[in-house]
Amino acid sequence: MTSFDLVDRLLSFLDEHTSSASSFLLGVSGGCDSMVLMDVFARARRDRNLTGYVLHYNHRLHERAGKARDLVRAQAWDRELTVVTASAYQPAEMKRTRRGLEAEARDRRYEFFGSVAAHLDVSGILLAHHRRDQVETVLLNLGRGTGPGGLSGMEPRAERNSLTVIRPFLSVPAQRLEEYVRERDLPYVEDPSTDF
């Protein structure tokens, strides 16, 4: 699969799942997968009249969090994409909750996504979940003793608190995204606290 295949895949996915939508949020953590999403979207918008707003939530839970934020800003600006960032103000508070750090961090990200979406005319938020993420989700659900609904994993398009979540790479193997990074020489920062 070449880099152009991912651009074609994104455009085909948007045609199938979002009809004539043209304005989207992009959840970008600074990690490999989300940096691919941002680059692919920036290239795809040349073929369409697409508008994208890059959203980055800095949980400040990891030493590389600031570096990830700075990278996302710089790479988005290079692609002439608007960037909106936010930070957690009390990360220690999230560590003390009974739900677990990952669940708390995810909820805060989605609250941020939803608040930005409420002020912009967008069709939803694109996230870079891929096939490996899907497998991990199903296995985690199995480990929690989920019912039949949890076995289906994530949906390519889903609603979460009045926010449409769109996952165009859900069927793409992680290796394809890694190949794209090498082809395009994309910088990224792996930061466990900002995984989408």
PDB file of N, CA and C in Angstrom, residues 2-90:
ATOM      1  N   THR A   2       0.705   2.118  -0.927  1.00  0.00           N
ATOM      2  CA  THR A   2       1.485   3.351  -0.986  1.00  0.00           C
ATOM      3  C   THR A   2       0.786   4.436  -0.189  1.00  0.00           C
ATOM      4  N   SER A   3       1.496   5.542   0.005  1.00  0.00           N
ATOM      5  CA  SER A   3       0.906   6.654   0.753  1.00  0.00           C
ATOM      6  C   SER A   3      -0.372   7.162   0.074  1.00  0.00           C
ATOM      7  N   PHE A   4      -0.393   7.122  -1.272  1.00  0.00           N
ATOM      8  CA  PHE A   4      -1.589   7.589  -1.967  1.00  0.00           C
ATOM      9  C   PHE A   4      -2.791   6.704  -1.675  1.00  0.00           C
ATOM     10  N   ASP A   5      -2.535   5.424  -1.405  1.00  0.00           N
ATOM     11  CA  ASP A   5      -3.649   4.538  -1.078  1.00  0.00           C
ATOM     12  C   ASP A   5      -4.371   5.014   0.186  1.00  0.00           C
ATOM     13  N   LEU A   6      -3.649   5.531   1.159  1.00  0.00           N
ATOM     14  CA  LEU A   6      -4.298   6.017   2.375  1.00  0.00           C
ATOM     15  C   LEU A   6      -5.122   7.270   2.101  1.00  0.00           C
ATOM     16  N   VAL A   7      -4.658   8.105   1.199  1.00  0.00           N
ATOM     17  CA  VAL A   7      -5.450   9.281   0.816  1.00  0.00           C
ATOM     18  C   VAL A   7      -6.741   8.827   0.149  1.00  0.00           C
ATOM     19  N   ASP A   8      -6.626   7.891  -0.788  1.00  0.00           N
ATOM     20  CA  ASP A   8      -7.822   7.356  -1.454  1.00  0.00           C
ATOM     21  C   ASP A   8      -8.758   6.693  -0.454  1.00  0.00           C
ATOM     22  N   ARG A   9      -8.175   5.956   0.495  1.00  0.00           N
ATOM     23  CA  ARG A   9      -8.993   5.285   1.513  1.00  0.00           C
ATOM     24  C   ARG A   9      -9.765   6.289   2.346  1.00  0.00           C
ATOM     25  N   LEU A  10      -9.100   7.368   2.745  1.00  0.00           N
ATOM     26  CA  LEU A  10      -9.781   8.389   3.534  1.00  0.00           C
ATOM     27  C   LEU A  10     -10.920   9.010   2.746  1.00  0.00           C
ATOM     28  N   LEU A  11     -10.671   9.375   1.513  1.00  0.00           N
ATOM     29  CA  LEU A  11     -11.717  10.008   0.706  1.00  0.00           C
ATOM     30  C   LEU A  11     -12.887   9.056   0.475  1.00  0.00           C
ATOM     31  N   SER A  12     -12.603   7.786   0.193  1.00  0.00           N
ATOM     32  CA  SER A  12     -13.672   6.797  -0.001  1.00  0.00           C
ATOM     33  C   SER A  12     -14.472   6.610   1.277  1.00  0.00           C
ATOM     34  N   PHE A  13     -13.771   6.567   2.411  1.00  0.00           N
ATOM     35  CA  PHE A  13     -14.432   6.398   3.701  1.00  0.00           C
ATOM     36  C   PHE A  13     -15.351   7.586   3.981  1.00  0.00           C
ATOM     37  N   LEU A  14     -14.862   8.785   3.742  1.00  0.00           N
ATOM     38  CA  LEU A  14     -15.686   9.979   3.984  1.00  0.00           C
ATOM     39  C   LEU A  14     -16.907   9.986   3.075  1.00  0.00           C
ATOM     40  N   ASP A  15     -16.737   9.549   1.822  1.00  0.00           N
ATOM     41  CA  ASP A  15     -17.881   9.463   0.911  1.00  0.00           C
ATOM     42  C   ASP A  15     -18.934   8.494   1.448  1.00  0.00           C
ATOM     43  N   GLU A  16     -18.465   7.370   1.975  1.00  0.00           N
ATOM     44  CA  GLU A  16     -19.383   6.330   2.442  1.00  0.00           C
ATOM     45  C   GLU A  16     -20.042   6.668   3.773  1.00  0.00           C
ATOM     46  N   HIS A  17     -19.301   7.285   4.679  1.00  0.00           N
ATOM     47  CA  HIS A  17     -19.793   7.469   6.046  1.00  0.00           C
ATOM     48  C   HIS A  17     -20.206   8.883   6.416  1.00  0.00           C
ATOM     49  N   THR A  18     -19.890   9.862   5.573  1.00  0.00           N
ATOM     50  CA  THR A  18     -20.238  11.235   5.948  1.00  0.00           C
ATOM     51  C   THR A  18     -20.928  11.994   4.827  1.00  0.00           C
ATOM     52  N   SER A  19     -21.320  11.321   3.776  1.00  0.00           N
ATOM     53  CA  SER A  19     -21.997  11.897   2.608  1.00  0.00           C
ATOM     54  C   SER A  19     -21.286  13.146   2.102  1.00  0.00           C
ATOM     55  N   SER A  20     -21.931  14.293   2.162  1.00  0.00           N
ATOM     56  CA  SER A  20     -21.349  15.508   1.574  1.00  0.00           C
ATOM     57  C   SER A  20     -20.643  16.388   2.604  1.00  0.00           C
ATOM     58  N   ALA A  21     -20.309  15.822   3.764  1.00  0.00           N
ATOM     59  CA  ALA A  21     -19.656  16.608   4.814  1.00  0.00           C
ATOM     60  C   ALA A  21     -18.301  17.120   4.338  1.00  0.00           C
ATOM     61  N   SER A  22     -17.922  18.303   4.807  1.00  0.00           N
ATOM     62  CA  SER A  22     -16.656  18.874   4.343  1.00  0.00           C
ATOM     63  C   SER A  22     -15.813  19.494   5.452  1.00  0.00           C
ATOM     64  N   SER A  23     -16.306  19.529   6.671  1.00  0.00           N
ATOM     65  CA  SER A  23     -15.569  20.169   7.755  1.00  0.00           C
ATOM     66  C   SER A  23     -15.448  19.205   8.941  1.00  0.00           C
ATOM     67  N   PHE A  24     -14.215  18.984   9.388  1.00  0.00           N
ATOM     68  CA  PHE A  24     -13.969  17.970  10.413  1.00  0.00           C
ATOM     69  C   PHE A  24     -12.968  18.452  11.455  1.00  0.00           C
ATOM     70  N   LEU A  25     -13.115  17.899  12.645  1.00  0.00           N
ATOM     71  CA  LEU A  25     -12.080  17.986  13.660  1.00  0.00           C
ATOM     72  C   LEU A  25     -11.163  16.789  13.455  1.00  0.00           C
ATOM     73  N   LEU A  26      -9.883  16.931  13.811  1.00  0.00           N
ATOM     74  CA  LEU A  26      -8.936  15.821  13.765  1.00  0.00           C
ATOM     75  C   LEU A  26      -8.288  15.698  15.136  1.00  0.00           C
ATOM     76  N   GLY A  27      -8.482  14.576  15.803  1.00  0.00           N
ATOM     77  CA  GLY A  27      -7.835  14.341  17.082  1.00  0.00           C
ATOM     78  C   GLY A  27      -6.403  13.900  16.832  1.00  0.00           C
ATOM     79  N   VAL A  28      -5.440  14.727  17.236  1.00  0.00           N
ATOM     80  CA  VAL A  28      -4.036  14.434  16.959  1.00  0.00           C
ATOM     81  C   VAL A  28      -3.240  14.484  18.260  1.00  0.00           C
ATOM     82  N   SER A  29      -2.704  13.346  18.661  1.00  0.00           N
ATOM     83  CA  SER A  29      -1.944  13.243  19.907  1.00  0.00           C
ATOM     84  C   SER A  29      -0.469  13.548  19.719  1.00  0.00           C
ATOM     85  N   GLY A  30       0.015  13.417  18.494  1.00  0.00           N
ATOM     86  CA  GLY A  30       1.441  13.545  18.251  1.00  0.00           C
ATOM     87  C   GLY A  30       2.098  12.194  18.040  1.00  0.00           C
ATOM     88  N   GLY A  31       1.338  11.118  18.307  1.00  0.00           N
ATOM     89  CA  GLY A  31       1.841   9.773  18.078  1.00  0.00           C
ATOM     90  C   GLY A  31       1.808   9.411  16.600  1.00  0.00           C
ATOM     91  N   CYS A  32       2.411   8.303  16.276  1.00  0.00           N
ATOM     92  CA  CYS A  32       2.555   7.856  14.889  1.00  0.00           C
ATOM     93  C   CYS A  32       1.229   7.855  14.131  1.00  0.00           C
ATOM     94  N   ASP A  33       0.219   7.214  14.667  1.00  0.00           N
ATOM     95  CA  ASP A  33      -1.050   7.016  13.956  1.00  0.00           C
ATOM     96  C   ASP A  33      -1.765   8.334  13.678  1.00  0.00           C
ATOM     97  N   SER A  34      -1.814   9.199  14.684  1.00  0.00           N
ATOM     98  CA  SER A  34      -2.544  10.452  14.490  1.00  0.00           C
ATOM     99  C   SER A  34      -1.775  11.428  13.596  1.00  0.00           C
ATOM    100  N   MET A  35      -0.453  11.332  13.595  1.00  0.00           N
ATOM    101  CA  MET A  35       0.322  12.178  12.680  1.00  0.00           C
ATOM    102  C   MET A  35       0.086  11.749  11.234  1.00  0.00           C
ATOM    103  N   VAL A  36      -0.093  10.446  11.021  1.00  0.00           N
ATOM    104  CA  VAL A  36      -0.456   9.959   9.686  1.00  0.00           C
ATOM    105  C   VAL A  36      -1.813  10.518   9.294  1.00  0.00           C
ATOM    106  N   LEU A  37      -2.782  10.458  10.208  1.00  0.00           N
ATOM    107  CA  LEU A  37      -4.119  10.974   9.922  1.00  0.00           C
ATOM    108  C   LEU A  37      -4.057  12.439   9.499  1.00  0.00           C
ATOM    109  N   MET A  38      -3.311  13.248  10.240  1.00  0.00           N
ATOM    110  CA  MET A  38      -3.225  14.669   9.902  1.00  0.00           C
ATOM    111  C   MET A  38      -2.601  14.868   8.526  1.00  0.00           C
ATOM    112  N   ASP A  39      -1.528  14.144   8.225  1.00  0.00           N
ATOM    113  CA  ASP A  39      -0.859  14.294   6.941  1.00  0.00           C
ATOM    114  C   ASP A  39      -1.755  13.832   5.796  1.00  0.00           C
ATOM    115  N   VAL A  40      -2.424  12.688   5.986  1.00  0.00           N
ATOM    116  CA  VAL A  40      -3.317  12.166   4.953  1.00  0.00           C
ATOM    117  C   VAL A  40      -4.469  13.137   4.711  1.00  0.00           C
ATOM    118  N   PHE A  41      -5.050  13.671   5.775  1.00  0.00           N
ATOM    119  CA  PHE A  41      -6.151  14.621   5.625  1.00  0.00           C
ATOM    120  C   PHE A  41      -5.684  15.861   4.868  1.00  0.00           C
ATOM    121  N   ALA A  42      -4.510  16.369   5.219  1.00  0.00           N
ATOM    122  CA  ALA A  42      -3.995  17.569   4.559  1.00  0.00           C
ATOM    123  C   ALA A  42      -3.810  17.328   3.062  1.00  0.00           C
ATOM    124  N   ARG A  43      -3.390  16.143   2.690  1.00  0.00           N
ATOM    125  CA  ARG A  43      -3.218  15.813   1.277  1.00  0.00           C
ATOM    126  C   ARG A  43      -4.569  15.572   0.604  1.00  0.00           C
ATOM    127  N   ALA A  44      -5.494  14.951   1.319  1.00  0.00           N
ATOM    128  CA  ALA A  44      -6.809  14.647   0.747  1.00  0.00           C
ATOM    129  C   ALA A  44      -7.606  15.918   0.472  1.00  0.00           C
ATOM    130  N   ARG A  45      -7.414  16.928   1.276  1.00  0.00           N
ATOM    131  CA  ARG A  45      -8.209  18.141   1.088  1.00  0.00           C
ATOM    132  C   ARG A  45      -7.861  18.866  -0.201  1.00  0.00           C
ATOM    133  N   ARG A  46      -6.734  18.500  -0.822  1.00  0.00           N
ATOM    134  CA  ARG A  46      -6.389  19.071  -2.123  1.00  0.00           C
ATOM    135  C   ARG A  46      -7.378  18.626  -3.192  1.00  0.00           C
ATOM    136  N   ASP A  47      -7.918  17.402  -3.022  1.00  0.00           N
ATOM    137  CA  ASP A  47      -8.875  16.852  -3.983  1.00  0.00           C
ATOM    138  C   ASP A  47     -10.303  17.284  -3.691  1.00  0.00           C
ATOM    139  N   ARG A  48     -10.544  17.732  -2.499  1.00  0.00           N
ATOM    140  CA  ARG A  48     -11.888  18.134  -2.073  1.00  0.00           C
ATOM    141  C   ARG A  48     -11.802  19.479  -1.381  1.00  0.00           C
ATOM    142  N   ASN A  49     -12.924  20.072  -1.194  1.00  0.00           N
ATOM    143  CA  ASN A  49     -12.972  21.330  -0.456  1.00  0.00           C
ATOM    144  C   ASN A  49     -13.209  20.999   1.020  1.00  0.00           C
ATOM    145  N   LEU A  50     -12.187  20.417   1.663  1.00  0.00           N
ATOM    146  CA  LEU A  50     -12.299  19.982   3.048  1.00  0.00           C
ATOM    147  C   LEU A  50     -11.672  21.007   3.983  1.00  0.00           C
ATOM    148  N   THR A  51     -12.276  21.161   5.142  1.00  0.00           N
ATOM    149  CA  THR A  51     -11.734  22.013   6.195  1.00  0.00           C
ATOM    150  C   THR A  51     -11.439  21.139   7.399  1.00  0.00           C
ATOM    151  N   GLY A  52     -10.259  21.314   7.983  1.00  0.00           N
ATOM    152  CA  GLY A  52      -9.887  20.528   9.150  1.00  0.00           C
ATOM    153  C   GLY A  52      -9.369  21.393  10.280  1.00  0.00           C
ATOM    154  N   TYR A  53      -9.747  21.040  11.503  1.00  0.00           N
ATOM    155  CA  TYR A  53      -9.267  21.698  12.707  1.00  0.00           C
ATOM    156  C   TYR A  53      -8.559  20.637  13.543  1.00  0.00           C
ATOM    157  N   VAL A  54      -7.286  20.835  13.785  1.00  0.00           N
ATOM    158  CA  VAL A  54      -6.505  19.869  14.555  1.00  0.00           C
ATOM    159  C   VAL A  54      -6.701  20.146  16.045  1.00  0.00           C
ATOM    160  N   LEU A  55      -7.124  19.119  16.780  1.00  0.00           N
ATOM    161  CA  LEU A  55      -7.318  19.245  18.224  1.00  0.00           C
ATOM    162  C   LEU A  55      -6.271  18.412  18.950  1.00  0.00           C
ATOM    163  N   HIS A  56      -5.643  19.021  19.935  1.00  0.00           N
ATOM    164  CA  HIS A  56      -4.656  18.303  20.751  1.00  0.00           C
ATOM    165  C   HIS A  56      -4.929  18.595  22.210  1.00  0.00           C
ATOM    166  N   TYR A  57      -5.061  17.544  23.002  1.00  0.00           N
ATOM    167  CA  TYR A  57      -5.274  17.694  24.441  1.00  0.00           C
ATOM    168  C   TYR A  57      -4.034  17.207  25.173  1.00  0.00           C
ATOM    169  N   ASN A  58      -3.397  18.098  25.901  1.00  0.00           N
ATOM    170  CA  ASN A  58      -2.181  17.769  26.637  1.00  0.00           C
ATOM    171  C   ASN A  58      -2.560  17.389  28.066  1.00  0.00           C
ATOM    172  N   HIS A  59      -2.457  16.107  28.378  1.00  0.00           N
ATOM    173  CA  HIS A  59      -2.809  15.629  29.722  1.00  0.00           C
ATOM    174  C   HIS A  59      -1.745  15.962  30.761  1.00  0.00           C
ATOM    175  N   ARG A  60      -0.555  16.314  30.318  1.00  0.00           N
ATOM    176  CA  ARG A  60       0.572  16.621  31.206  1.00  0.00           C
ATOM    177  C   ARG A  60       0.847  15.474  32.170  1.00  0.00           C
ATOM    178  N   LEU A  61       0.721  14.256  31.659  1.00  0.00           N
ATOM    179  CA  LEU A  61       0.944  13.076  32.492  1.00  0.00           C
ATOM    180  C   LEU A  61       2.249  12.356  32.152  1.00  0.00           C
ATOM    181  N   HIS A  62       2.965  12.850  31.178  1.00  0.00           N
ATOM    182  CA  HIS A  62       4.168  12.173  30.721  1.00  0.00           C
ATOM    183  C   HIS A  62       5.222  13.204  30.362  1.00  0.00           C
ATOM    184  N   GLU A  63       6.477  12.858  30.518  1.00  0.00           N
ATOM    185  CA  GLU A  63       7.555  13.814  30.265  1.00  0.00           C
ATOM    186  C   GLU A  63       7.623  14.298  28.814  1.00  0.00           C
ATOM    187  N   ARG A  64       7.051  13.522  27.878  1.00  0.00           N
ATOM    188  CA  ARG A  64       7.088  13.915  26.465  1.00  0.00           C
ATOM    189  C   ARG A  64       5.834  14.672  26.022  1.00  0.00           C
ATOM    190  N   ALA A  65       4.945  14.959  26.952  1.00  0.00           N
ATOM    191  CA  ALA A  65       3.669  15.597  26.590  1.00  0.00           C
ATOM    192  C   ALA A  65       3.869  16.967  25.954  1.00  0.00           C
ATOM    193  N   GLY A  66       4.761  17.769  26.507  1.00  0.00           N
ATOM    194  CA  GLY A  66       5.015  19.090  25.941  1.00  0.00           C
ATOM    195  C   GLY A  66       5.633  19.012  24.557  1.00  0.00           C
ATOM    196  N   LYS A  67       6.512  18.054  24.369  1.00  0.00           N
ATOM    197  CA  LYS A  67       7.133  17.864  23.056  1.00  0.00           C
ATOM    198  C   LYS A  67       6.082  17.460  22.026  1.00  0.00           C
ATOM    199  N   ALA A  68       5.152  16.591  22.430  1.00  0.00           N
ATOM    200  CA  ALA A  68       4.076  16.165  21.527  1.00  0.00           C
ATOM    201  C   ALA A  68       3.210  17.351  21.134  1.00  0.00           C
ATOM    202  N   ARG A  69       2.855  18.189  22.100  1.00  0.00           N
ATOM    203  CA  ARG A  69       2.037  19.380  21.820  1.00  0.00           C
ATOM    204  C   ARG A  69       2.734  20.292  20.816  1.00  0.00           C
ATOM    205  N   ASP A  70       4.019  20.551  21.054  1.00  0.00           N
ATOM    206  CA  ASP A  70       4.772  21.440  20.166  1.00  0.00           C
ATOM    207  C   ASP A  70       4.884  20.863  18.761  1.00  0.00           C
ATOM    208  N   LEU A  71       5.071  19.555  18.669  1.00  0.00           N
ATOM    209  CA  LEU A  71       5.172  18.904  17.364  1.00  0.00           C
ATOM    210  C   LEU A  71       3.851  19.009  16.601  1.00  0.00           C
ATOM    211  N   VAL A  72       2.745  18.734  17.279  1.00  0.00           N
ATOM    212  CA  VAL A  72       1.433  18.812  16.631  1.00  0.00           C
ATOM    213  C   VAL A  72       1.200  20.228  16.108  1.00  0.00           C
ATOM    214  N   ARG A  73       1.476  21.222  16.922  1.00  0.00           N
ATOM    215  CA  ARG A  73       1.293  22.610  16.482  1.00  0.00           C
ATOM    216  C   ARG A  73       2.115  22.910  15.230  1.00  0.00           C
ATOM    217  N   ALA A  74       3.390  22.567  15.279  1.00  0.00           N
ATOM    218  CA  ALA A  74       4.282  22.887  14.161  1.00  0.00           C
ATOM    219  C   ALA A  74       3.864  22.167  12.887  1.00  0.00           C
ATOM    220  N   GLN A  75       3.531  20.879  13.007  1.00  0.00           N
ATOM    221  CA  GLN A  75       3.164  20.102  11.828  1.00  0.00           C
ATOM    222  C   GLN A  75       1.813  20.547  11.262  1.00  0.00           C
ATOM    223  N   ALA A  76       0.894  20.925  12.126  1.00  0.00           N
ATOM    224  CA  ALA A  76      -0.407  21.419  11.653  1.00  0.00           C
ATOM    225  C   ALA A  76      -0.227  22.757  10.936  1.00  0.00           C
ATOM    226  N   TRP A  77       0.550  23.642  11.504  1.00  0.00           N
ATOM    227  CA  TRP A  77       0.792  24.941  10.867  1.00  0.00           C
ATOM    228  C   TRP A  77       1.459  24.763   9.512  1.00  0.00           C
ATOM    229  N   ASP A  78       2.407  23.815   9.439  1.00  0.00           N
ATOM    230  CA  ASP A  78       3.070  23.537   8.157  1.00  0.00           C
ATOM    231  C   ASP A  78       2.063  23.125   7.086  1.00  0.00           C
ATOM    232  N   ARG A  79       0.972  22.498   7.508  1.00  0.00           N
ATOM    233  CA  ARG A  79      -0.054  22.027   6.575  1.00  0.00           C
ATOM    234  C   ARG A  79      -1.214  23.011   6.458  1.00  0.00           C
ATOM    235  N   GLU A  80      -1.036  24.184   7.060  1.00  0.00           N
ATOM    236  CA  GLU A  80      -2.047  25.242   7.031  1.00  0.00           C
ATOM    237  C   GLU A  80      -3.386  24.771   7.609  1.00  0.00           C
ATOM    238  N   LEU A  81      -3.290  24.038   8.699  1.00  0.00           N
ATOM    239  CA  LEU A  81      -4.466  23.584   9.436  1.00  0.00           C
ATOM    240  C   LEU A  81      -4.555  24.360  10.744  1.00  0.00           C
ATOM    241  N   THR A  82      -5.763  24.764  11.100  1.00  0.00           N
ATOM    242  CA  THR A  82      -5.991  25.455  12.373  1.00  0.00           C
ATOM    243  C   THR A  82      -5.789  24.474  13.519  1.00  0.00           C
ATOM    244  N   VAL A  83      -5.114  24.931  14.576  1.00  0.00           N
ATOM    245  CA  VAL A  83      -4.821  24.083  15.733  1.00  0.00           C
ATOM    246  C   VAL A  83      -5.530  24.635  16.959  1.00  0.00           C
ATOM    247  N   VAL A  84      -6.171  23.752  17.712  1.00  0.00           N
ATOM    248  CA  VAL A  84      -6.776  24.115  18.992  1.00  0.00           C
ATOM    249  C   VAL A  84      -6.211  23.159  20.024  1.00  0.00           C
ATOM    250  N   THR A  85      -5.611  23.705  21.092  1.00  0.00           N
ATOM    251  CA  THR A  85      -5.030  22.860  22.131  1.00  0.00           C
ATOM    252  C   THR A  85      -5.650  23.204  23.483  1.00  0.00           C
ATOM    253  N   ALA A  86      -5.572  22.247  24.379  1.00  0.00           N
ATOM    254  CA  ALA A  86      -5.993  22.451  25.765  1.00  0.00           C
ATOM    255  C   ALA A  86      -5.117  21.569  26.637  1.00  0.00           C
ATOM    256  N   SER A  87      -5.081  21.882  27.929  1.00  0.00           N
ATOM    257  CA  SER A  87      -4.268  21.115  28.875  1.00  0.00           C
ATOM    258  C   SER A  87      -5.081  20.762  30.098  1.00  0.00           C
ATOM    259  N   ALA A  88      -4.695  19.655  30.728  1.00  0.00           N
ATOM    260  CA  ALA A  88      -5.274  19.287  32.010  1.00  0.00           C
ATOM    261  C   ALA A  88      -4.651  20.196  33.064  1.00  0.00           C
ATOM    262  N   TYR A  89      -5.465  20.716  33.973  1.00  0.00           N
ATOM    263  CA  TYR A  89      -4.937  21.619  34.982  1.00  0.00           C
ATOM    264  C   TYR A  89      -4.545  20.900  36.263  1.00  0.00           C
ATOM    265  N   GLN A  90      -5.160  19.761  36.522  1.00  0.00           N
ATOM    266  CA  GLN A  90      -4.845  19.018  37.738  1.00  0.00           C
ATOM    267  C   GLN A  90      -4.656  17.540  37.404  1.00  0.00           C
TER     268      GLN A  90
END
